[in-house]
Coordinates of C-alpha atoms in Angstrom, one line a residue:
M1 CA 107.2 149.5 101.0
A2 CA 106.7 150.7 97.4
L3 CA 108.7 147.7 96.2
L4 CA 106.4 145.1 97.8
P5 CA 103.9 144.8 95.0
S6 CA 106.7 144.3 92.5
L7 CA 108.4 141.8 94.8
R8 CA 105.2 139.9 95.2
S9 CA 104.7 139.8 91.4
V10 CA 108.2 138.4 90.8
I11 CA 107.7 135.7 93.5
T12 CA 104.3 134.8 92.2
H13 CA 105.7 134.5 88.7
Q14 CA 108.5 132.2 89.8
L15 CA 106.1 130.0 91.7
H16 CA 103.6 129.5 89.0
H17 CA 105.8 129.6 85.9
R18 CA 108.5 127.1 86.7
P19 CA 110.6 125.6 83.9
P20 CA 109.8 122.1 82.8
P21 CA 111.8 119.3 84.4
P22 CA 114.5 117.5 82.4
P23 CA 113.5 114.5 80.3
P24 CA 112.9 111.5 82.6
L25 CA 115.4 108.6 82.7
L26 CA 114.5 105.0 82.2
S27 CA 113.0 103.8 85.4
I28 CA 112.3 100.6 87.3
A29 CA 108.6 101.2 86.9
S30 CA 108.8 101.6 83.1
F31 CA 108.6 97.8 82.5
L32 CA 105.3 97.7 84.4
F33 CA 103.3 99.7 81.9
H34 CA 102.5 99.5 78.2
K35 CA 100.0 102.2 77.6
P36 CA 101.6 105.6 77.1
K37 CA 98.4 107.7 77.5
L38 CA 98.1 108.2 81.3
R39 CA 97.3 111.2 83.3
R40 CA 98.5 112.1 86.8
T41 CA 95.9 112.5 89.4
T42 CA 97.8 112.9 92.6
C43 CA 100.8 114.8 93.9
K44 CA 102.8 111.6 93.7
N45 CA 105.2 112.9 91.1
L46 CA 105.8 109.7 89.2
S47 CA 107.0 111.5 86.1
F48 CA 109.0 108.5 85.0
S49 CA 105.8 106.6 84.3
F50 CA 104.6 109.3 81.9
P51 CA 107.3 110.0 79.3
S52 CA 104.9 111.9 77.0
S53 CA 104.3 114.7 79.6
S54 CA 106.7 117.2 80.9
K55 CA 104.3 119.5 82.7
P56 CA 105.1 119.8 86.4
I57 CA 102.5 119.2 89.0
S58 CA 100.8 122.3 90.4
L59 CA 101.2 122.8 94.1
N60 CA 98.2 125.1 94.5
P61 CA 96.4 123.8 97.5
L62 CA 93.2 125.4 96.4
A63 CA 93.1 123.4 93.1
T64 CA 90.4 120.9 92.5
P65 CA 91.1 117.1 92.0
K66 CA 91.0 117.7 88.3
D67 CA 93.7 120.3 88.5
N68 CA 96.5 118.0 90.0
T69 CA 95.6 118.7 93.6
L70 CA 98.2 118.3 96.3
V71 CA 96.4 115.9 98.5
F72 CA 93.8 113.2 97.9
K73 CA 91.7 111.4 100.4
K74 CA 91.6 108.3 98.2
D75 CA 94.8 106.7 96.9
E76 CA 94.8 107.0 93.1
R77 CA 98.2 106.7 91.6
L78 CA 97.6 105.7 88.0
V79 CA 94.4 106.2 86.0
A80 CA 93.8 105.5 82.3
D81 CA 92.1 107.9 79.9
N82 CA 88.8 106.1 80.3
G83 CA 88.9 106.6 84.1
E84 CA 89.6 102.9 84.8
S85 CA 92.6 102.0 87.0
E86 CA 95.6 100.7 85.2
E87 CA 95.3 97.4 87.0
K88 CA 91.8 96.8 85.6
A89 CA 93.0 98.0 82.2
G90 CA 95.5 95.1 82.3
T91 CA 98.6 97.2 81.7
F92 CA 100.6 95.5 84.5
T93 CA 102.6 92.4 83.5
T94 CA 102.5 89.3 85.7
I95 CA 105.8 88.7 87.4
A96 CA 107.2 85.6 89.1
A97 CA 110.3 84.9 91.2
I98 CA 111.7 82.7 93.9
V99 CA 111.1 84.5 97.1
T100 CA 112.9 82.2 99.5
S101 CA 116.7 82.1 99.9
V102 CA 118.7 80.1 97.4
G103 CA 122.4 79.3 97.2
G104 CA 122.9 78.1 100.7
P105 CA 121.8 74.8 102.3
P106 CA 118.4 73.8 101.1
G107 CA 115.4 74.2 103.3
A108 CA 112.4 72.0 103.6
V109 CA 110.1 74.4 101.7
G110 CA 110.7 77.1 99.1
I111 CA 108.3 79.5 97.6
V112 CA 107.7 80.8 94.0
R113 CA 105.5 83.9 94.0
L114 CA 103.5 85.3 91.1
S115 CA 101.8 88.7 91.1
G116 CA 99.7 90.4 88.4
P117 CA 96.4 90.3 86.5
M118 CA 97.2 87.0 84.9
A119 CA 98.7 85.3 88.0
V120 CA 95.7 82.9 88.4
D121 CA 95.5 82.0 84.7
I122 CA 99.2 81.3 84.5
V123 CA 99.2 79.1 87.6
G124 CA 96.2 77.4 86.2
R125 CA 98.2 76.3 83.1
V126 CA 100.9 74.6 85.2
F127 CA 99.2 73.7 88.5
K128 CA 96.8 70.6 88.6
P129 CA 94.9 70.2 91.9
V130 CA 94.8 66.7 93.2
K131 CA 91.2 66.0 94.4
K132 CA 89.8 62.9 95.9
K133 CA 86.6 63.1 93.9
K134 CA 86.8 64.1 90.2
K135 CA 83.7 65.7 88.8
K136 CA 82.8 64.8 85.2
S137 CA 82.9 67.8 82.9
S138 CA 83.0 68.5 79.2
G139 CA 86.2 70.1 78.1
S140 CA 88.9 71.7 80.3
V141 CA 87.9 73.9 83.2
S142 CA 90.2 76.7 84.2
W143 CA 91.5 76.8 87.8
R144 CA 89.2 79.1 89.9
P145 CA 90.7 79.2 93.4
T146 CA 89.1 80.7 96.5
S147 CA 91.2 83.5 98.0
H148 CA 93.4 82.5 100.9
V149 CA 92.4 78.8 100.6
V150 CA 95.3 76.4 100.2
E151 CA 95.2 73.7 97.5
Y152 CA 97.4 70.7 97.1
G153 CA 98.5 69.5 93.6
V154 CA 101.4 69.2 91.2
V155 CA 103.2 71.5 88.8
L156 CA 103.6 70.3 85.2
D157 CA 106.1 71.7 82.7
R158 CA 105.1 72.4 79.1
H159 CA 105.5 68.8 78.1
G160 CA 103.1 67.7 80.9
I161 CA 105.8 66.2 83.1
V162 CA 105.4 66.6 86.8
V163 CA 108.2 68.7 88.2
D164 CA 107.1 69.0 91.9
E165 CA 104.3 68.5 94.4
V166 CA 103.2 71.9 95.7
L167 CA 100.7 73.8 97.8
A168 CA 99.1 76.7 95.9
V169 CA 98.2 79.7 98.1
P170 CA 96.0 82.2 96.1
M171 CA 95.6 85.7 97.5
L172 CA 93.3 87.6 95.2
A173 CA 93.3 91.4 94.9
P174 CA 93.2 93.5 96.9
R175 CA 93.9 91.3 99.8
S176 CA 97.5 90.7 99.0
Y177 CA 101.0 92.2 99.4
T178 CA 100.9 94.0 96.1
R179 CA 97.1 94.5 96.0
E180 CA 97.2 92.4 92.8
D181 CA 96.2 88.8 92.3
V182 CA 99.1 86.9 94.0
V183 CA 99.7 83.1 94.0
E184 CA 102.4 81.5 96.0
L185 CA 103.5 77.9 95.1
Q186 CA 105.1 76.2 98.1
C187 CA 107.6 73.7 96.7
H188 CA 110.2 71.5 98.1
G189 CA 113.2 73.6 99.2
S190 CA 115.7 72.2 96.8
E191 CA 117.1 74.9 94.4
V192 CA 116.5 72.4 91.5
C193 CA 112.8 72.1 92.4
L194 CA 112.4 75.8 92.8
R195 CA 114.0 76.7 89.5
R196 CA 112.0 74.0 87.6
V197 CA 108.7 75.4 89.0
L198 CA 109.8 79.0 88.2
R199 CA 110.7 78.0 84.6
A200 CA 107.3 76.3 84.2
C201 CA 105.6 79.6 85.2
L202 CA 107.8 81.7 82.9
E203 CA 107.1 79.4 80.0
A204 CA 103.4 79.7 80.8
G205 CA 103.5 83.5 80.3
A206 CA 105.0 85.1 83.5
T207 CA 107.9 87.6 83.4
L208 CA 110.9 87.3 85.7
A209 CA 110.6 89.9 88.5
Q210 CA 113.2 92.6 88.9
P211 CA 114.9 93.4 92.3
G212 CA 112.3 94.9 94.6
E213 CA 109.5 94.7 92.0
F214 CA 106.9 93.1 94.3
T215 CA 107.4 95.9 96.9
L216 CA 107.5 98.5 94.1
R217 CA 104.1 97.4 93.0
A218 CA 102.9 97.5 96.6
F219 CA 104.0 101.1 96.7
L220 CA 102.5 102.0 93.4
N221 CA 99.2 100.4 94.3
G222 CA 99.0 102.2 97.7
R223 CA 99.7 99.2 99.9
L224 CA 102.8 100.9 101.4
D225 CA 104.2 104.4 101.2
L226 CA 107.8 104.9 100.4
S227 CA 109.1 105.0 104.0
Q228 CA 107.3 101.8 104.8
A229 CA 108.8 100.2 101.6
E230 CA 112.3 101.2 102.7
N231 CA 111.7 99.5 106.1
V232 CA 110.8 96.2 104.3
E233 CA 114.4 96.1 103.0
K234 CA 115.7 97.0 106.5
L235 CA 113.7 94.1 108.0
I236 CA 115.1 91.6 105.5
S237 CA 118.7 92.7 106.2
A238 CA 118.4 93.2 109.9
K239 CA 121.4 92.0 111.9
S240 CA 119.9 92.3 115.4
V241 CA 116.6 92.1 117.2
A242 CA 116.7 95.8 117.8
A243 CA 117.1 96.4 114.0
A244 CA 114.3 94.1 113.2
D245 CA 112.0 95.7 115.8
A246 CA 112.8 99.2 114.4
A247 CA 112.1 98.1 110.8
L248 CA 108.9 96.4 111.8
A249 CA 107.7 99.5 113.6
G250 CA 108.5 101.5 110.4
I251 CA 106.5 99.1 108.3
Q252 CA 103.5 99.4 110.6
G253 CA 103.5 103.1 110.0
G254 CA 105.1 104.7 113.0
F255 CA 107.3 107.1 111.1
S256 CA 104.9 107.3 108.2
S257 CA 102.1 108.7 110.4
L258 CA 104.4 111.4 111.8
V259 CA 105.4 112.5 108.3
T260 CA 101.8 112.5 107.1
S261 CA 100.7 114.5 110.1
V262 CA 103.4 117.2 109.8
R263 CA 102.8 117.4 106.0
A264 CA 99.1 117.8 106.5
K265 CA 99.7 120.7 108.9
C266 CA 102.0 122.4 106.4
I267 CA 99.4 122.1 103.7
E268 CA 96.7 123.4 106.0
L269 CA 98.7 126.4 106.9
L270 CA 99.7 126.9 103.3
T271 CA 96.1 126.8 102.2
E272 CA 95.1 129.5 104.7
I273 CA 98.0 131.8 103.6
E274 CA 97.3 131.3 99.9
A275 CA 93.7 132.2 100.5
R276 CA 94.7 135.4 102.3
L277 CA 96.8 136.5 99.3
D278 CA 93.6 136.9 97.3
F279 CA 90.9 137.4 99.9
D280 CA 92.7 139.1 102.8
D281 CA 90.0 141.8 103.1
E282 CA 87.2 139.2 103.6
M283 CA 89.0 137.1 106.2
P284 CA 89.5 137.7 110.0
P285 CA 93.0 138.9 111.1
L286 CA 95.7 136.2 111.2
N287 CA 96.5 134.9 114.7
L288 CA 100.3 135.0 114.7
N289 CA 100.6 133.3 118.1
L290 CA 98.5 130.4 116.8
V291 CA 100.6 130.2 113.7
M292 CA 103.9 130.1 115.6
D293 CA 102.5 127.4 117.9
K294 CA 101.8 125.2 114.9
I295 CA 105.2 125.8 113.5
H296 CA 106.8 125.0 116.8
A297 CA 104.9 121.8 117.0
M298 CA 105.9 120.7 113.5
S299 CA 109.5 121.6 114.3
Q300 CA 109.5 119.5 117.4
D301 CA 108.1 116.5 115.5
V302 CA 110.9 116.9 113.0
E303 CA 113.5 117.2 115.7
N304 CA 112.2 114.0 117.4
A305 CA 112.5 112.1 114.1
L306 CA 116.0 113.4 113.4
E307 CA 117.2 112.1 116.8
T308 CA 116.7 108.6 115.5
A309 CA 119.1 109.0 112.6
N310 CA 122.3 108.1 114.5
Y311 CA 120.4 105.1 116.0
D312 CA 119.5 103.8 112.5
K313 CA 123.1 104.2 111.3
L314 CA 124.3 102.1 114.3
L315 CA 121.6 99.4 113.7
Q316 CA 122.5 99.1 110.0
S317 CA 126.3 99.5 110.1
G318 CA 127.1 98.6 113.7
L319 CA 130.1 99.8 115.7
Q320 CA 133.7 99.0 115.2
I321 CA 135.7 98.9 118.4
A322 CA 139.5 98.7 118.3
I323 CA 141.2 97.2 121.4
V324 CA 144.7 98.6 121.5
G325 CA 147.6 98.6 124.0
R326 CA 151.1 97.5 124.5
P327 CA 151.9 93.8 124.4
N328 CA 150.7 91.4 127.1
V329 CA 148.2 93.6 128.9
G330 CA 145.2 91.2 128.2
K331 CA 143.8 92.5 124.9
S332 CA 143.1 89.1 123.5
S333 CA 141.8 87.8 126.8
L334 CA 139.4 90.7 126.9
L335 CA 138.1 90.0 123.4
N336 CA 137.6 86.3 124.2
A337 CA 135.8 87.1 127.4
W338 CA 133.6 89.8 125.8
S339 CA 132.7 87.6 122.8
K340 CA 132.4 84.4 124.9
S341 CA 134.6 82.6 122.4
E342 CA 138.2 81.6 121.9
R343 CA 138.7 83.8 118.9
A344 CA 142.2 85.0 119.8
I345 CA 145.2 82.9 120.9
V346 CA 146.4 83.8 124.4
T347 CA 149.8 83.0 125.7
E348 CA 152.3 84.4 128.2
I349 CA 154.6 85.4 125.3
A350 CA 154.5 89.1 124.6
G351 CA 153.5 89.8 120.9
T352 CA 151.5 86.7 120.4
T353 CA 148.9 88.5 118.3
R354 CA 150.4 89.6 115.0
D355 CA 147.3 90.4 112.9
V356 CA 143.9 91.9 113.5
V357 CA 141.4 89.4 115.0
E358 CA 137.7 90.1 114.7
A359 CA 134.7 89.0 116.9
S360 CA 131.1 90.0 116.8
V361 CA 128.9 90.8 119.7
T362 CA 125.6 92.7 120.3
V363 CA 125.5 95.6 122.7
C364 CA 122.0 96.9 123.6
G365 CA 120.7 95.6 120.3
V366 CA 123.5 97.2 118.3
P367 CA 125.9 94.9 116.3
V368 CA 129.5 95.5 117.4
T369 CA 132.7 94.2 115.8
L370 CA 135.6 93.9 118.2
L371 CA 139.0 94.3 116.7
D372 CA 141.9 92.8 118.7
T373 CA 145.1 94.3 117.5
A374 CA 148.8 93.5 117.8
G375 CA 150.6 95.1 120.8
I376 CA 151.9 98.5 119.7
R377 CA 155.6 98.9 120.5
K378 CA 158.9 99.5 118.8
T379 CA 160.2 96.3 117.3
D380 CA 162.8 95.0 114.8
D381 CA 160.7 91.9 113.9
I382 CA 159.4 92.5 110.3
V383 CA 156.2 90.5 110.9
E384 CA 155.4 92.2 114.2
K385 CA 156.2 95.6 112.7
I386 CA 153.5 95.0 110.0
G387 CA 151.1 94.0 112.8
V388 CA 151.8 97.2 114.6
E389 CA 151.1 99.3 111.5
R390 CA 147.8 97.5 111.0
S391 CA 146.9 98.1 114.6
E392 CA 147.4 101.9 114.2
A393 CA 145.4 101.9 111.0
V394 CA 142.5 99.9 112.6
A395 CA 142.5 102.4 115.6
L396 CA 142.1 105.3 113.2
G397 CA 139.2 103.7 111.4
A398 CA 137.3 102.5 114.5
D399 CA 134.2 104.2 116.0
V400 CA 135.6 103.7 119.5
I401 CA 139.1 103.0 120.7
I402 CA 139.7 101.0 123.9
M403 CA 143.2 101.4 125.3
T404 CA 144.0 98.5 127.6
V405 CA 146.6 98.7 130.4
S406 CA 147.6 96.3 133.1
A407 CA 146.6 97.0 136.7
V408 CA 149.6 95.0 137.8
D409 CA 152.1 97.1 136.0
G410 CA 150.3 100.4 136.4
W411 CA 150.6 103.3 134.0
T412 CA 154.0 102.9 132.4
S413 CA 156.2 105.1 130.2
E414 CA 155.3 102.8 127.3
D415 CA 151.6 103.5 127.9
S416 CA 152.3 107.2 127.8
E417 CA 154.3 106.8 124.6
L418 CA 151.4 104.8 123.0
L419 CA 148.8 107.4 124.1
N420 CA 150.9 110.2 122.6
R421 CA 151.2 108.1 119.4
I422 CA 147.4 107.6 119.1
Q423 CA 146.6 111.2 119.8
S424 CA 149.2 112.4 117.3
N425 CA 147.6 110.1 114.6
K426 CA 144.1 111.4 115.5
K427 CA 145.3 115.0 115.3
S428 CA 146.9 114.5 111.9
T429 CA 143.7 113.0 110.5
E430 CA 141.4 115.4 112.4
S431 CA 139.7 112.4 114.0
S432 CA 137.5 112.8 117.1
T433 CA 137.2 109.1 117.8
P434 CA 136.3 108.6 121.5
M435 CA 138.7 106.6 123.8
I436 CA 138.0 104.5 126.8
L437 CA 140.7 103.4 129.2
V438 CA 140.4 99.8 130.4
I439 CA 142.4 98.8 133.4
N440 CA 142.6 95.0 133.0
K441 CA 143.9 92.2 135.4
I442 CA 142.3 93.8 138.5
D443 CA 142.2 90.3 140.0
C444 CA 146.0 90.4 140.2
A445 CA 146.0 93.9 141.8
P446 CA 142.8 94.2 143.9
S447 CA 143.9 97.5 145.5
A448 CA 143.7 99.7 142.5
S449 CA 145.1 103.1 143.4
N450 CA 144.0 106.5 142.4
E451 CA 146.9 106.9 140.0
W452 CA 144.5 106.3 137.1
N453 CA 142.7 109.6 137.8
K454 CA 145.7 111.6 136.5
V455 CA 145.4 110.1 133.0
D456 CA 141.6 110.1 133.0
N457 CA 141.4 113.5 131.3
S458 CA 142.8 112.0 128.1
F459 CA 139.9 109.5 127.9
N460 CA 136.1 109.8 127.7
D461 CA 135.8 107.2 130.5
H462 CA 137.7 104.5 132.3
V463 CA 136.6 101.0 133.4
F464 CA 138.2 98.3 135.6
T465 CA 137.9 94.8 134.2
C466 CA 139.0 91.2 134.7
A467 CA 139.1 89.2 131.5
V468 CA 139.4 85.9 133.4
T469 CA 136.1 86.3 135.3
G470 CA 134.3 88.7 133.0
Q471 CA 134.1 91.4 135.7
G472 CA 133.6 94.9 134.4
I473 CA 132.5 94.0 130.9
Q474 CA 128.9 95.1 131.6
D475 CA 130.3 98.4 132.8
L476 CA 132.4 98.7 129.6
E477 CA 129.3 98.2 127.5
T478 CA 127.4 100.9 129.4
A479 CA 130.3 103.3 128.9
I480 CA 130.3 102.7 125.2
M481 CA 126.6 103.2 124.9
E482 CA 126.9 106.5 126.8
I483 CA 129.7 107.7 124.6
V484 CA 127.9 107.0 121.3
G485 CA 124.7 108.6 122.6
L486 CA 122.5 105.5 123.0
H487 CA 122.3 105.4 126.8
Q488 CA 118.8 107.0 126.6
I489 CA 117.4 104.3 124.3
P490 CA 114.8 102.2 126.1
A491 CA 115.5 98.5 126.7
G492 CA 113.3 97.4 123.8
G493 CA 114.9 99.8 121.4
R494 CA 113.3 102.7 119.5
R495 CA 110.0 102.3 117.8
W496 CA 111.5 103.3 114.4
A497 CA 114.5 105.1 113.0
V498 CA 115.1 107.2 109.9
N499 CA 117.7 106.4 107.2
Q500 CA 120.1 108.8 105.5
R501 CA 117.8 109.7 102.7
Q502 CA 114.9 110.4 105.1
C503 CA 117.3 112.4 107.3
E504 CA 118.3 114.6 104.5
Q505 CA 114.7 115.5 103.7
L506 CA 113.9 116.0 107.4
M507 CA 116.9 118.5 107.5
R508 CA 115.4 120.2 104.5
T509 CA 112.1 120.5 106.3
K510 CA 113.7 121.8 109.5
E511 CA 115.6 124.5 107.5
A512 CA 112.4 125.5 105.8
L513 CA 110.5 125.9 109.1
V514 CA 113.4 127.9 110.5
R515 CA 113.2 130.2 107.5
L516 CA 109.5 130.5 108.0
K517 CA 109.9 131.6 111.6
S518 CA 112.4 134.2 110.5
S519 CA 110.0 135.5 107.8
I520 CA 107.2 135.9 110.4
E521 CA 109.5 137.5 113.0
E522 CA 110.9 139.9 110.4
E523 CA 107.3 140.7 109.2
L524 CA 108.0 139.8 105.6
P525 CA 105.1 139.5 103.1
L526 CA 103.0 136.4 103.1
D527 CA 104.6 135.3 99.7
F528 CA 107.8 134.5 101.6
W529 CA 105.8 132.3 104.0
T530 CA 104.4 130.3 101.1
I531 CA 107.8 129.6 99.7
D532 CA 109.1 128.0 102.9
L533 CA 105.9 126.1 103.5
R534 CA 106.0 124.7 100.0
D535 CA 109.6 123.6 100.5
A536 CA 108.7 121.8 103.7
A537 CA 105.7 120.1 102.1
L538 CA 107.8 118.9 99.2
A539 CA 110.6 117.6 101.4
L540 CA 108.1 115.6 103.4
G541 CA 106.5 114.4 100.2
Q542 CA 109.9 113.0 99.2
I543 CA 109.9 110.9 102.3
S544 CA 106.4 109.4 101.9
G545 CA 106.7 109.2 98.1
E546 CA 104.0 111.8 97.5
D547 CA 106.5 113.7 95.4
I548 CA 109.3 111.5 94.3
S549 CA 111.6 111.3 91.3
E550 CA 112.3 108.3 89.1
E551 CA 116.0 108.4 90.0
V552 CA 115.3 108.1 93.7
L553 CA 112.8 105.2 93.2
S554 CA 115.3 103.3 91.1
N555 CA 118.0 103.8 93.7
I556 CA 115.7 102.6 96.5
F557 CA 114.2 99.5 95.0
G558 CA 117.4 98.5 93.2
K559 CA 118.8 97.6 96.6
F560 CA 116.2 95.0 97.2
C561 CA 116.7 91.3 96.5
I562 CA 114.9 89.6 93.6
G563 CA 111.6 88.2 95.0
K564 CA 110.8 91.0 97.4

């Protein structure tokens, strides 16, 4: 016990005298600002926006707002030296971009969006409202729109030539996506029209937006937190209804509110423990049971969030299912029946399929790619041999392997040889890919015997199907969902799901809380408790963006398309 004061001194020194971070890299946000003299007022560690400062943010929960406090009730990300917000100080540039899809077949309508302090002025230089009654006025009058009131007019280039008829939709700050002045020009959907209108805006003073810059500004201005911003990109790239629903739930704050709640509890507990380090004699005894209950509740919330990680991976990447088997057992017929299309050629000739044939389906909201492979057997045909090699490679790379056999022929020696071949390949690559046995053509052999039970131990499940009538395909989908762990997902899908980056920070939070429990159970000094609580709070801050690095921001918003 004599070492405790010294130990506490060392820990305190390390916590309050950290080395400065490395010089910041060039960030996405750097082009947004021109004034270098800014001061940080929140725990949102946007160090990339402040190249002149290398002082880390204090995590002392007892500090005042002037001392870089950890939490603010009001969202204040960037404040100039005179106390005015940077938006009012005019340090944001005004950006413009085409926000509707280009490159494909033209739509009826396309949109060019502008955002920034000069958005209205720039649009006023190129947009001329068409009014029935023209009022007499001396000199030119600038365009002064009413927020969220649509106006019809034309866009002129710098030579005064009309380039398109448009509808101007002004959305003045803060009632806009970016919380800046935003104007959208709804043009004709031709790419030519859109690019001419965009060029007119750029020539009038706007700057071409970078990928994800509109959403980046929404984040910097407090419209969204970082987890919500990431779900915007998910919603845009959603491949299924379930993926869109999960992303929309994330945008609406489902996951964000959980992170905020857990982080607030961490900070509340950290505040109390920090106070006891200095004023323990003046405070009542610490209720350890209450503390453990709080930690358990936080851990449970983190566990619930982590359970959605696999679901998010499936929603974004989908499943690849390889249909393998010996020739002429109905693999191609099964793919056609499952995908409700004639993707694969079906004949009575064994070995018809020589290459991998793909088809896309959706199972319980999860996008699934079906891979019909060539029948695996020994052959001297050079082309068929290449197909067999590709079949084996596809089976090793798939998420689920469906081995198809014929109910008419029963389990044959060729099936046993194929199964041994697949298991040998899995063992050599240390693969744990689940396998399902599909007994096809049950319409030709209605009295299925119990012989399939003897091979059932080699598979995760077995299903009887008829590719001609579609019988058993629903049972096959259910078996797949159970194997990949999605059988407990409600019919409408999850409310939200966490991505890989968020999952890593949740794991960091979970580990910190586990260490905290151990510190309490081992009766270690309170200094050890604060270390784990700080780590948990910082990890959660990485999720919401309260404590985020420039490199992470650049990586996140660089994945967005231009115009979002």
